[in-house]
JSON list of C-alpha atoms and ligand atoms in Angstrom, two decimals:
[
{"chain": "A", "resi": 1, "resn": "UNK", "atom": "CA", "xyz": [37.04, -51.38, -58.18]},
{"chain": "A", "resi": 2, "resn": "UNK", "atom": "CA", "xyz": [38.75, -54.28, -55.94]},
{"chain": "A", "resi": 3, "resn": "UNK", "atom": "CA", "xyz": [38.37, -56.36, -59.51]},
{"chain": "A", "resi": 4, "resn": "UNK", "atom": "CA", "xyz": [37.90, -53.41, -62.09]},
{"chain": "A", "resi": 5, "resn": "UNK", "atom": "CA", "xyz": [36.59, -53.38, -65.43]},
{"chain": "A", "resi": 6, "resn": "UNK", "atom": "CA", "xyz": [37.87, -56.23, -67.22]},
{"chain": "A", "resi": 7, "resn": "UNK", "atom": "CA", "xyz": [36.19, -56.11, -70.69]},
{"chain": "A", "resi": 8, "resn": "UNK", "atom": "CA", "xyz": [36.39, -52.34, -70.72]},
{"chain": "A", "resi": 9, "resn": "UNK", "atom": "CA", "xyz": [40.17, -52.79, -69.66]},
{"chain": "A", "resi": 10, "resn": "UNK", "atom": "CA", "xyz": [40.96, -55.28, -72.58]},
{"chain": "A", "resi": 11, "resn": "UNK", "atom": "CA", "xyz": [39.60, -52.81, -74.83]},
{"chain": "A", "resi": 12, "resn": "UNK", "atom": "CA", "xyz": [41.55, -49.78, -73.83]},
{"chain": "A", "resi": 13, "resn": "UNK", "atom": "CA", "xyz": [44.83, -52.19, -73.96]},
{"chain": "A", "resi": 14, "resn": "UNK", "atom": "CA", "xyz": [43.45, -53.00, -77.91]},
{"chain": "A", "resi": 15, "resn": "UNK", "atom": "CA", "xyz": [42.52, -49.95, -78.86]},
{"chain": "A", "resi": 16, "resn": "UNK", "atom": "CA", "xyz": [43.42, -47.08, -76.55]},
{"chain": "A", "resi": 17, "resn": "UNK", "atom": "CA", "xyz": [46.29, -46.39, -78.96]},
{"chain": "A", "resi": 18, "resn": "UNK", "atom": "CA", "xyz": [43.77, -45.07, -81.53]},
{"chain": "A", "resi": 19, "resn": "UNK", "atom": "CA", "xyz": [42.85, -42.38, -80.22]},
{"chain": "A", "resi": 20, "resn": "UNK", "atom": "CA", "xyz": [46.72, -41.54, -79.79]},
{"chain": "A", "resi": 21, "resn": "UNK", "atom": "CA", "xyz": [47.09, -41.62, -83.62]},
{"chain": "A", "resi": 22, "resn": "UNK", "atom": "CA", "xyz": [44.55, -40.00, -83.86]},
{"chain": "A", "resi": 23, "resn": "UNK", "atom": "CA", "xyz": [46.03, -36.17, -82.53]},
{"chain": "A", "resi": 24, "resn": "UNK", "atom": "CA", "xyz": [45.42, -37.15, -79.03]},
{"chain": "A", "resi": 25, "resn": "UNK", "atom": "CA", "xyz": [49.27, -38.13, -78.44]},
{"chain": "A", "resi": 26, "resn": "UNK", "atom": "CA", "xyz": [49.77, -34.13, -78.95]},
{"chain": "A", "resi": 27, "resn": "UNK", "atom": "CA", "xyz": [48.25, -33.28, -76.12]},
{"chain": "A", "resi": 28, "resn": "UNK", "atom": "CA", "xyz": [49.73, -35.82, -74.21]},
{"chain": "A", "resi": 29, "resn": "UNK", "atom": "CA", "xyz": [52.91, -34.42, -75.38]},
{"chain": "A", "resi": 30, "resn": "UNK", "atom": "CA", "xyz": [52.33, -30.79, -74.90]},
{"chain": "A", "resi": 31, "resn": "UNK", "atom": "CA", "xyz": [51.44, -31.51, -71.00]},
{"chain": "A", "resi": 32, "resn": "UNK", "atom": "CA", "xyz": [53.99, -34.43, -69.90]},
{"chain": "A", "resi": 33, "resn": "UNK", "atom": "CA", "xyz": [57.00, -31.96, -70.88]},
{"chain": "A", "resi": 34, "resn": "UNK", "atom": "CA", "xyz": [55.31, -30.05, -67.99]},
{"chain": "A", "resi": 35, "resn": "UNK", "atom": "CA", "xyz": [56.81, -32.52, -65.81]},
{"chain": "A", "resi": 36, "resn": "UNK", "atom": "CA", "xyz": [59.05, -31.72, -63.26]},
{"chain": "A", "resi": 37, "resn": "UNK", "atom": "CA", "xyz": [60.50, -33.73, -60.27]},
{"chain": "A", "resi": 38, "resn": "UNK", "atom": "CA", "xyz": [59.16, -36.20, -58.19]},
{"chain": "A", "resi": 39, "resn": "UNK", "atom": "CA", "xyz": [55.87, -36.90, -60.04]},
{"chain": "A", "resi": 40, "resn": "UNK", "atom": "CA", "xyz": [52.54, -38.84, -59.26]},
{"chain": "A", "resi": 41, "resn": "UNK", "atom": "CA", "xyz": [50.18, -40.27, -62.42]},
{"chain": "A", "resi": 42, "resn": "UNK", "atom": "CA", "xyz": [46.66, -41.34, -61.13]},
{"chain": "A", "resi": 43, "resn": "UNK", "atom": "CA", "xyz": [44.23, -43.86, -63.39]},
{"chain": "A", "resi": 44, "resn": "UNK", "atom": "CA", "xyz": [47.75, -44.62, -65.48]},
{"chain": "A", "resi": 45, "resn": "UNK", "atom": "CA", "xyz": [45.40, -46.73, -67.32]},
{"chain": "A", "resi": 46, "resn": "UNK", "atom": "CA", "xyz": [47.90, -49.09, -69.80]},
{"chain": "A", "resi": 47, "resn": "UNK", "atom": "CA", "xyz": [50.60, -46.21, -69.84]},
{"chain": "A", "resi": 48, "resn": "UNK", "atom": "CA", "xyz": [49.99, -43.95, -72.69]},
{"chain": "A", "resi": 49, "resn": "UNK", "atom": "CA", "xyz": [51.96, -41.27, -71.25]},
{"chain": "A", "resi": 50, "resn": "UNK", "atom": "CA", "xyz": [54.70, -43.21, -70.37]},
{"chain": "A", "resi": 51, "resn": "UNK", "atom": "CA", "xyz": [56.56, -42.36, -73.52]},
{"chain": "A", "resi": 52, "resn": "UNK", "atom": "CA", "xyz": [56.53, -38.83, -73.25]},
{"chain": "A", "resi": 53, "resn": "UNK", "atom": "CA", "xyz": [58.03, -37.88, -69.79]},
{"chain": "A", "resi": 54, "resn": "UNK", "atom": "CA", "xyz": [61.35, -36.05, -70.10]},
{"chain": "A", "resi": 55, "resn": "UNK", "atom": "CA", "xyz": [63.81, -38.55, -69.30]},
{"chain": "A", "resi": 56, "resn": "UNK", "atom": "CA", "xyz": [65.17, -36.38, -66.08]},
{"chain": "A", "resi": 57, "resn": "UNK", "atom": "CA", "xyz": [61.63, -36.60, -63.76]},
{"chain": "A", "resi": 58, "resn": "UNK", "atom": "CA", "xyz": [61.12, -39.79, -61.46]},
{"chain": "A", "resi": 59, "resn": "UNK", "atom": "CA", "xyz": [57.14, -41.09, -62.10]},
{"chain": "A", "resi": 60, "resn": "UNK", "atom": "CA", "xyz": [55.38, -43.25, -59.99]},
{"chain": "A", "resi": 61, "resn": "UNK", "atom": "CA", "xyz": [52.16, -44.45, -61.67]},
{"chain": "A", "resi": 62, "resn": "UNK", "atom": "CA", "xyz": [49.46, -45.87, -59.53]},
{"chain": "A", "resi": 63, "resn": "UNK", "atom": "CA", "xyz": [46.33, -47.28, -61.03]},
{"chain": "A", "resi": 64, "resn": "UNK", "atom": "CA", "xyz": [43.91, -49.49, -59.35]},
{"chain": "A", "resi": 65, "resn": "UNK", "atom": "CA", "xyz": [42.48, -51.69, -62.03]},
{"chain": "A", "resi": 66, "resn": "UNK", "atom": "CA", "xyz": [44.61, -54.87, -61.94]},
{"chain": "A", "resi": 67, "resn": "UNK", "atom": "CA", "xyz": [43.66, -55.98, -65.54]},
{"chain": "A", "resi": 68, "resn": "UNK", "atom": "CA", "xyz": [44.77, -51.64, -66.93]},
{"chain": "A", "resi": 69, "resn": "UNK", "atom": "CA", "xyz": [48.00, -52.33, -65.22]},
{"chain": "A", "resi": 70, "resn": "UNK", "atom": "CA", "xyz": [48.97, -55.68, -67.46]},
{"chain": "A", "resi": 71, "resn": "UNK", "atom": "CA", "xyz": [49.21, -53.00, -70.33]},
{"chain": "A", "resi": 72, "resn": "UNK", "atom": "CA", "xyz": [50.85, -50.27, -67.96]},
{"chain": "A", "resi": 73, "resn": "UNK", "atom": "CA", "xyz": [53.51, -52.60, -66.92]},
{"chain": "A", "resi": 74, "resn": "UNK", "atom": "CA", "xyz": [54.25, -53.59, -70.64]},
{"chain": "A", "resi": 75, "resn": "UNK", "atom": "CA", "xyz": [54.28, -49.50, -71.39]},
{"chain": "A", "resi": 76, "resn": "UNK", "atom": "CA", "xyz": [56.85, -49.07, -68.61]},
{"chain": "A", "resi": 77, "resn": "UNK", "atom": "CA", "xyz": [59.59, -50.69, -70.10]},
{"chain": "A", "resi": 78, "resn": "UNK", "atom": "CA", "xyz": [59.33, -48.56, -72.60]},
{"chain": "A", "resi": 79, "resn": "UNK", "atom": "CA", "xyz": [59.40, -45.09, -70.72]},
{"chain": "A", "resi": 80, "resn": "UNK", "atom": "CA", "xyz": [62.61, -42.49, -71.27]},
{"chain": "A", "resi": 81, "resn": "UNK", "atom": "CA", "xyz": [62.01, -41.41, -67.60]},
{"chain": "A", "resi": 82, "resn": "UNK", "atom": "CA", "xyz": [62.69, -43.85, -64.18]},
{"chain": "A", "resi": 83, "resn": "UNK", "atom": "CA", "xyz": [58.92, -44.58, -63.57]},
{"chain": "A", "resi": 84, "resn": "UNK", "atom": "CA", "xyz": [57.57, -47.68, -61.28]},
{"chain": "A", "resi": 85, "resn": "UNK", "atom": "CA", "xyz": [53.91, -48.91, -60.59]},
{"chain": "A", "resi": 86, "resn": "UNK", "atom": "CA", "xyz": [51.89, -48.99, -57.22]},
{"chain": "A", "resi": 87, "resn": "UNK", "atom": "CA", "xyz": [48.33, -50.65, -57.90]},
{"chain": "A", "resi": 88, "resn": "UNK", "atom": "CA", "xyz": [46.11, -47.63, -56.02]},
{"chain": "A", "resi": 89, "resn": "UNK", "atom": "CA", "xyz": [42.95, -45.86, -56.28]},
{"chain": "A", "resi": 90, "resn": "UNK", "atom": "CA", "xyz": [43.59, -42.14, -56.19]},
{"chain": "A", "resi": 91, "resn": "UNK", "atom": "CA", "xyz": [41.74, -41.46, -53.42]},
{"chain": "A", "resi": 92, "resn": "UNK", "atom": "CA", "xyz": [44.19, -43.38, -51.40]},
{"chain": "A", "resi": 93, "resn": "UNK", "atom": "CA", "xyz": [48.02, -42.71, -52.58]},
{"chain": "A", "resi": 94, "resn": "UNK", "atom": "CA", "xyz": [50.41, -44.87, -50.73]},
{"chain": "A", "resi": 95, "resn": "UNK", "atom": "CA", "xyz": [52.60, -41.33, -50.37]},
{"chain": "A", "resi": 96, "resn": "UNK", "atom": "CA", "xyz": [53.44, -38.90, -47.25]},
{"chain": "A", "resi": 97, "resn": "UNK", "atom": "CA", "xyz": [52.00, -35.36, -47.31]},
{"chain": "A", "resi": 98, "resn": "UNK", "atom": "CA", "xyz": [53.96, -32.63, -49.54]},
{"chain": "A", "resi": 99, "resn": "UNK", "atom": "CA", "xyz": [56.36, -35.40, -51.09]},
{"chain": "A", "resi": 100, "resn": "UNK", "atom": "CA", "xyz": [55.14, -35.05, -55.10]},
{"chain": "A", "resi": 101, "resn": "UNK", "atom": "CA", "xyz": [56.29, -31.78, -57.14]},
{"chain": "A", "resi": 102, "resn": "UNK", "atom": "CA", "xyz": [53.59, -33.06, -60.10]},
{"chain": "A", "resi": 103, "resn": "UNK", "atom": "CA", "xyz": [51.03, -34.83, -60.41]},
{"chain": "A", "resi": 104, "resn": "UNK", "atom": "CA", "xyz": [49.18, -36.42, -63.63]},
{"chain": "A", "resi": 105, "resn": "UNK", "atom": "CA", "xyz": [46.09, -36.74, -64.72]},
{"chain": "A", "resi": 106, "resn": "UNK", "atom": "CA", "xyz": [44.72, -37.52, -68.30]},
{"chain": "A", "resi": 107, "resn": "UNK", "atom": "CA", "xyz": [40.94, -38.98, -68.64]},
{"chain": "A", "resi": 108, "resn": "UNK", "atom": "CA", "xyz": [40.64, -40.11, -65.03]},
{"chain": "A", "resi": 109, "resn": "UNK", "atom": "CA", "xyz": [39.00, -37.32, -63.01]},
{"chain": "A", "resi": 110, "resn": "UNK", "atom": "CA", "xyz": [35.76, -38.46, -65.72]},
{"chain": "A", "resi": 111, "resn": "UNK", "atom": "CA", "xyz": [35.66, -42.14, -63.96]},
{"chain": "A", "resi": 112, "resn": "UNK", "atom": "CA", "xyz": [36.57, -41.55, -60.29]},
{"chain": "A", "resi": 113, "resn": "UNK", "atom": "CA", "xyz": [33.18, -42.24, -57.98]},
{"chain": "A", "resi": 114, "resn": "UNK", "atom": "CA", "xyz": [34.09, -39.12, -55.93]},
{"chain": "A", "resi": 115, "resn": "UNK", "atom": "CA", "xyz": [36.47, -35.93, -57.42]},
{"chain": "A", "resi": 116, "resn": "UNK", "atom": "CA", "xyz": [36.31, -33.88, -54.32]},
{"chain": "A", "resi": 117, "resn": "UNK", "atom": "CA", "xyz": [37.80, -36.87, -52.46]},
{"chain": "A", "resi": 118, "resn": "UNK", "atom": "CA", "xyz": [40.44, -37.50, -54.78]},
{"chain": "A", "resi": 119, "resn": "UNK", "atom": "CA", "xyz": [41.15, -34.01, -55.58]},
{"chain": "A", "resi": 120, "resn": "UNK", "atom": "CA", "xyz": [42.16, -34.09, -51.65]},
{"chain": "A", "resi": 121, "resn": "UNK", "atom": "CA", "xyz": [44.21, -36.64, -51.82]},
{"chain": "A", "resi": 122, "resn": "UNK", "atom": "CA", "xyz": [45.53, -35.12, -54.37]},
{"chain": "A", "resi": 123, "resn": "UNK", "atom": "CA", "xyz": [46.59, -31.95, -53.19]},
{"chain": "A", "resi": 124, "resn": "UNK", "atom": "CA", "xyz": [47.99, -33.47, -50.12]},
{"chain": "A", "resi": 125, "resn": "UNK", "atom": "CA", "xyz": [50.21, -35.44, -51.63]},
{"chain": "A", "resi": 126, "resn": "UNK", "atom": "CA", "xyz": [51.51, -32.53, -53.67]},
{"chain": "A", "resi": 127, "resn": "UNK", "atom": "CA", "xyz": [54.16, -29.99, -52.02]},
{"chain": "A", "resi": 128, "resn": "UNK", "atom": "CA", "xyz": [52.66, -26.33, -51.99]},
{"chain": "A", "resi": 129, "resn": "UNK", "atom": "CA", "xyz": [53.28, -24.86, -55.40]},
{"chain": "A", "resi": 130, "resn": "UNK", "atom": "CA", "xyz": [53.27, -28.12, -56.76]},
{"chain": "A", "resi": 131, "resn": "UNK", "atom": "CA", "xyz": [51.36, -28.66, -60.34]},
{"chain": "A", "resi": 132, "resn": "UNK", "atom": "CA", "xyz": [48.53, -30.80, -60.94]},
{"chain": "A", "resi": 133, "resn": "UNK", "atom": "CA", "xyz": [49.11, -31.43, -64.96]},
{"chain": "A", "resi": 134, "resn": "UNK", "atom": "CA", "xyz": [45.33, -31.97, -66.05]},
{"chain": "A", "resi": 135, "resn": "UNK", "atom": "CA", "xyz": [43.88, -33.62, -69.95]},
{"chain": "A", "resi": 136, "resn": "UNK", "atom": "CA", "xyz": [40.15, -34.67, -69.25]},
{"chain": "A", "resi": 137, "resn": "UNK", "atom": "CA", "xyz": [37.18, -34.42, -70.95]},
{"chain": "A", "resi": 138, "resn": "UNK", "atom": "CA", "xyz": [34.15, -32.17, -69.48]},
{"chain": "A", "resi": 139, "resn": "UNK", "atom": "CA", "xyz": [30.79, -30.70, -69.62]},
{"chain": "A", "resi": 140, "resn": "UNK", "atom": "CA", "xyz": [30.35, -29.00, -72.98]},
{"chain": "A", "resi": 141, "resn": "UNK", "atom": "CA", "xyz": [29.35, -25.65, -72.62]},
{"chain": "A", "resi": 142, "resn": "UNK", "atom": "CA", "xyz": [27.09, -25.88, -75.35]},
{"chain": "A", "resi": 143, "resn": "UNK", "atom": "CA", "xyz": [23.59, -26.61, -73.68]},
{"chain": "A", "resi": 144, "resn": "UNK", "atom": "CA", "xyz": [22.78, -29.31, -76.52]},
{"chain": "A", "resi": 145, "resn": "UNK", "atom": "CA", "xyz": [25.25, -31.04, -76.22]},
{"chain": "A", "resi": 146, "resn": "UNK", "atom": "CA", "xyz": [25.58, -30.88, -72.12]},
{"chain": "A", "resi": 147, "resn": "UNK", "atom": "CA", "xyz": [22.10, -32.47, -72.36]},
{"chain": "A", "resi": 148, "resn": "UNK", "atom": "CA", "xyz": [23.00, -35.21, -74.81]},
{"chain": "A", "resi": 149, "resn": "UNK", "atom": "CA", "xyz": [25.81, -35.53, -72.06]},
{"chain": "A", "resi": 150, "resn": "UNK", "atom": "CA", "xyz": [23.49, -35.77, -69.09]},
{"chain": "A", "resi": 151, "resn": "UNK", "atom": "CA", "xyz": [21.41, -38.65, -71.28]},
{"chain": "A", "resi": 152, "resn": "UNK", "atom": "CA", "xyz": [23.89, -40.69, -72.45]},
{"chain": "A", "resi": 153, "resn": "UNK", "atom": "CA", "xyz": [25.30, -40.60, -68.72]},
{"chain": "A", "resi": 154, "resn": "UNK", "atom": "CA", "xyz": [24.26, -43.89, -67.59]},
{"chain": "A", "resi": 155, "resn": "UNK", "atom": "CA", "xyz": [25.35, -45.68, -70.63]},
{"chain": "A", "resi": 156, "resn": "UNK", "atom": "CA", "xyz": [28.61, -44.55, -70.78]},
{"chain": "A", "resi": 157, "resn": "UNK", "atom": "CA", "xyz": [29.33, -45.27, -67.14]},
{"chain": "A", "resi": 158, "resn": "UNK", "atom": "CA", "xyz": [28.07, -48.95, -68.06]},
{"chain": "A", "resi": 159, "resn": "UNK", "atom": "CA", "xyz": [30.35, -49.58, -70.49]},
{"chain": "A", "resi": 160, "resn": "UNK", "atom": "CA", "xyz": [32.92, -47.15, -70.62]},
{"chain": "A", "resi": 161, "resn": "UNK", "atom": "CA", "xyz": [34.57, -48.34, -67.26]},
{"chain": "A", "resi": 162, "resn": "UNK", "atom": "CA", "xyz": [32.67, -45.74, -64.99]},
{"chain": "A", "resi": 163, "resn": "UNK", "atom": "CA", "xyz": [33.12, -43.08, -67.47]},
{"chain": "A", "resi": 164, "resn": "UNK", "atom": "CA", "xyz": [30.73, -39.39, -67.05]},
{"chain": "A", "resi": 165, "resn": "UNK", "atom": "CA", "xyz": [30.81, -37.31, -69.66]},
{"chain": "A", "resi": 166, "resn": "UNK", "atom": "CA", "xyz": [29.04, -34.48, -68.23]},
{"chain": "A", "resi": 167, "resn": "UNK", "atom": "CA", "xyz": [31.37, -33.42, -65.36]},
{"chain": "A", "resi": 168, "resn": "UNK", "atom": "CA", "xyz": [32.77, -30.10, -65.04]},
{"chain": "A", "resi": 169, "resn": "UNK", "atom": "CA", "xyz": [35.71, -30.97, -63.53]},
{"chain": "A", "resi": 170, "resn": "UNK", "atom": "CA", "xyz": [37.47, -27.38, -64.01]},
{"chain": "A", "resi": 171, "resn": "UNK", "atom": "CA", "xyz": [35.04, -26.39, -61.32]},
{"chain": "A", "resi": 172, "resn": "UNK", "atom": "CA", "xyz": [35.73, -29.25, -59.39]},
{"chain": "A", "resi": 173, "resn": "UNK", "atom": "CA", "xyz": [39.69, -29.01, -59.28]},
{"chain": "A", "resi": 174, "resn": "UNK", "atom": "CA", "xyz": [38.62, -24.77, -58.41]},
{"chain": "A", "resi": 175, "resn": "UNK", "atom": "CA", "xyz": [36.52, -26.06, -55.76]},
{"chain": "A", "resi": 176, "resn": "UNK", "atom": "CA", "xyz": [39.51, -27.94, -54.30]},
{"chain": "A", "resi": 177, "resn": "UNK", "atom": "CA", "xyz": [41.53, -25.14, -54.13]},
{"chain": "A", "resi": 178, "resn": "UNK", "atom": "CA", "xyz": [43.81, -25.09, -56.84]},
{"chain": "A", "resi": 179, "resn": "UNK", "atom": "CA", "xyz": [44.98, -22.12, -59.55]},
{"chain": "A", "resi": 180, "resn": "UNK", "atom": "CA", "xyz": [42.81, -23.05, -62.45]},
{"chain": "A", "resi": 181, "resn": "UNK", "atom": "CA", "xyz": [44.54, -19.79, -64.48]},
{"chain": "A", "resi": 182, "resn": "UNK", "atom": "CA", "xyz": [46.62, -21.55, -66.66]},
{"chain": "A", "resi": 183, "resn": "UNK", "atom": "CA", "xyz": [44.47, -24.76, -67.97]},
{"chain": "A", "resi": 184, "resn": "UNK", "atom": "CA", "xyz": [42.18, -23.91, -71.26]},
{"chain": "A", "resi": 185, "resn": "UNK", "atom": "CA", "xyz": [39.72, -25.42, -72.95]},
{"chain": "A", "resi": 186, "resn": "UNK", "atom": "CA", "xyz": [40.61, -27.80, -76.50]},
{"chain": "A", "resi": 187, "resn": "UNK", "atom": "CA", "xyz": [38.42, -29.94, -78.23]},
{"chain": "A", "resi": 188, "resn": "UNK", "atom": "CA", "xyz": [39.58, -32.99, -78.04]},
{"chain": "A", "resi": 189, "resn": "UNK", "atom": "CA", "xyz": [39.81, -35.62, -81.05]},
{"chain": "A", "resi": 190, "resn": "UNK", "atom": "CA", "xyz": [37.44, -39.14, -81.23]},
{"chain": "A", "resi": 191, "resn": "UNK", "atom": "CA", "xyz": [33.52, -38.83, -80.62]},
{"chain": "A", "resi": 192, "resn": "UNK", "atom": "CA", "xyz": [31.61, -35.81, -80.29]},
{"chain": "A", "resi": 193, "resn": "UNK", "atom": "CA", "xyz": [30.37, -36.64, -76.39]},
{"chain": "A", "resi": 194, "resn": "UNK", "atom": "CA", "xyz": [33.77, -36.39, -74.80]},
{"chain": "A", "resi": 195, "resn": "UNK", "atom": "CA", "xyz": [35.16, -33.75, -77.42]},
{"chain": "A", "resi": 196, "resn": "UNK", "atom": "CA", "xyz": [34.79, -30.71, -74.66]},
{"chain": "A", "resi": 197, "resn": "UNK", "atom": "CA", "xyz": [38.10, -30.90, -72.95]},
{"chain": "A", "resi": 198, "resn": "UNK", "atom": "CA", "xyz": [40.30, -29.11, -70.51]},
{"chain": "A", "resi": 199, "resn": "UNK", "atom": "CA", "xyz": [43.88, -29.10, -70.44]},
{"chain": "A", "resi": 200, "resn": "UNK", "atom": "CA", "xyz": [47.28, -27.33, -68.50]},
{"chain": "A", "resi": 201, "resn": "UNK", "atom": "CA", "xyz": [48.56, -26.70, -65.40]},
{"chain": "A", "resi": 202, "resn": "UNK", "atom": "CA", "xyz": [46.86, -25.92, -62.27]},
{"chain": "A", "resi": 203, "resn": "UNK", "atom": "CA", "xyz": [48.89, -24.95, -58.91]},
{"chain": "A", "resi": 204, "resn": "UNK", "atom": "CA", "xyz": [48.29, -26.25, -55.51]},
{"chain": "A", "resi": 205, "resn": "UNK", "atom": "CA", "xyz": [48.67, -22.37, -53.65]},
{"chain": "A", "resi": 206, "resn": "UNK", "atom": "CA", "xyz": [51.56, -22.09, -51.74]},
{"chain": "A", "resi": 207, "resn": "UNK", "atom": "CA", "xyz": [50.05, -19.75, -49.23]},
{"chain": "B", "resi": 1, "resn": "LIG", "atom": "C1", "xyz": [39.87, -43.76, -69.61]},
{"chain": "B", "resi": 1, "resn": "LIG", "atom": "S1", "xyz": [41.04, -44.51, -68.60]},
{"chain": "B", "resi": 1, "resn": "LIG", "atom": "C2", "xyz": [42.41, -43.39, -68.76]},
{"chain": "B", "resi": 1, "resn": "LIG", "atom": "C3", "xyz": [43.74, -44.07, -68.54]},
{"chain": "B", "resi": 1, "resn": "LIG", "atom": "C4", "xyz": [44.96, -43.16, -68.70]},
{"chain": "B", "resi": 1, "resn": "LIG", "atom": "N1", "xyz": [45.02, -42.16, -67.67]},
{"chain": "B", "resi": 1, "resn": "LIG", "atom": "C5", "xyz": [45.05, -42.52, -70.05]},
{"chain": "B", "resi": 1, "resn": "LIG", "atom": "O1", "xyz": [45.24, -41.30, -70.15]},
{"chain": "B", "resi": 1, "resn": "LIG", "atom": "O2", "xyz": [44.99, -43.26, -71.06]},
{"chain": "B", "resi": 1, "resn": "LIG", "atom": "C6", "xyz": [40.44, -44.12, -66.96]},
{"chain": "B", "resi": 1, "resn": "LIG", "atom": "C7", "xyz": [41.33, -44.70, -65.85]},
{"chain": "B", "resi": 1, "resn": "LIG", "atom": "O3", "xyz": [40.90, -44.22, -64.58]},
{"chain": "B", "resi": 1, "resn": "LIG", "atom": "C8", "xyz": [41.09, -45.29, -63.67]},
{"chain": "B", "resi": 1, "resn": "LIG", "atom": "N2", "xyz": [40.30, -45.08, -62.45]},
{"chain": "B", "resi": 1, "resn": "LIG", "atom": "C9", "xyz": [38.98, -45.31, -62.24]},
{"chain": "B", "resi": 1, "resn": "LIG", "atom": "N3", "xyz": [38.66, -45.08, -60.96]},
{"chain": "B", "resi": 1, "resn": "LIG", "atom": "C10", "xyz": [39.81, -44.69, -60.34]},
{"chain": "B", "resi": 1, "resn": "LIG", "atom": "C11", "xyz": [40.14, -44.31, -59.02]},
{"chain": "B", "resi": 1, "resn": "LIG", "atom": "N4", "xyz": [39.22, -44.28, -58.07]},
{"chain": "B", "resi": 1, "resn": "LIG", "atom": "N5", "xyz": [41.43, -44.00, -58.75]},
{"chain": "B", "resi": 1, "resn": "LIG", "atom": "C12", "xyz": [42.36, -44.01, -59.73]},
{"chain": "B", "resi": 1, "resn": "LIG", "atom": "N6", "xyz": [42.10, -44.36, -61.00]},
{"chain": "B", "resi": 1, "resn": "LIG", "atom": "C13", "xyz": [40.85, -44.70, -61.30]},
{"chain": "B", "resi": 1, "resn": "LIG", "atom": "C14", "xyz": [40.66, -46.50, -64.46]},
{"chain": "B", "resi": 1, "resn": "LIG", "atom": "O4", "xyz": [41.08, -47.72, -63.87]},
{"chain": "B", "resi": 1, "resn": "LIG", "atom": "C15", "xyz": [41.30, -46.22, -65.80]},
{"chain": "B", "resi": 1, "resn": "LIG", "atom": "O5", "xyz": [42.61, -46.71, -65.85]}
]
């Protein structure tokens, strides 16, 4: 990841936006207003949810791909909210324990090498009842299409910048520890693989 994906990174600055027109802005919308505080985005990507944080929260975006963060740092200087950038892989935040109320992530718990390692990270940089704010796409549930998933694996990681499509990342973020209660499954707009999507608020315990 030192030099990241390049070509795939050049495409998402071109044509990441699509997808945006095409409904997926709503849902970006719907969870961003969930946004409270001090607040962490991982995998910012080129910043296409810097226009919908409330303008009151204070974002710091990481993102470890040099060539995604050209487009991110374009994006910020368009943001309501007071947001800065940290190049970072999310398994490694540059942030003491307990010191985020919320943090973000939309299509990036798909590409990391290892969720359970970044899920960590990520609830220890969160304060306890802090909110992890989730939009990803996951596992379908529908065994024919899980299987188209599972074969179209290797491809997708190729050339979709390290993209799986047959996670089940709900389970994961469970796993991790974190309230799950209050994130539900939508279908997501654009192609069929990564339609089966999760999205809402889960709750690092405070216990
Ligand atoms: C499909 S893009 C999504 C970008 C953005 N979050 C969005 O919603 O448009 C996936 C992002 O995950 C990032 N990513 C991949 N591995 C990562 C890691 N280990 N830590 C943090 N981000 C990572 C990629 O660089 C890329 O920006």
């Amino acid at each position: 990841m030192a030099h990241g994906h390049p070509i795939f990174a050049a495409y998402y600055r071109l044509f990441g936006g699509l997808a945006d027109r095409g409904g997926f802005a709503d849902h970006r919308r719907r969870l961003l207003a969930e946004a409270r505080g001090v607040v962490v985005e991982i995998g910012a990507g080129t910043g296409l949810n810097f226009p919908w944080y409330p303008a009151g929260v204070e974002v710091v975006a990481t993102e470890p791909d040099p060539h995604m963060l050209r487009g991110a740092r374009k994006a910020a200087r368009k943001a309501k909210a007071k947001l800065s950038l940290r190049q970072a892989p999310a398994e490694s935040l540059p942030f003491p324990g307990g010191s985020a109320d919320t943090v973000v992530s939309t299509l990036v718990l798909c590409s990391v090498p290892d969720q359970a390692a970044v899920l960590a990270e990520v609830g220890r940089v969160l304060r306890p009842g802090g909110r992890l704010l989730l939009l990803e796409h996951v596992r379908s549930g529908d065994p024919a299409l899980a299987g188209e998933q599972d074969r179209r694996e290797r491809t997708q990681v190729r050339f979709a910048g390290g993209c799986h499509p047959n996670r089940d990342t709900l389970a994961a973020v469970a796993a991790a520890g974190f309230e799950t209660g209050a994130v539900e499954p939508v279908s997501l707009p654009g192609m069929r693989l990564t339609r089966p999507g999760i999205a809402g608020v889960a709750r690092k315990p405070v216990g």
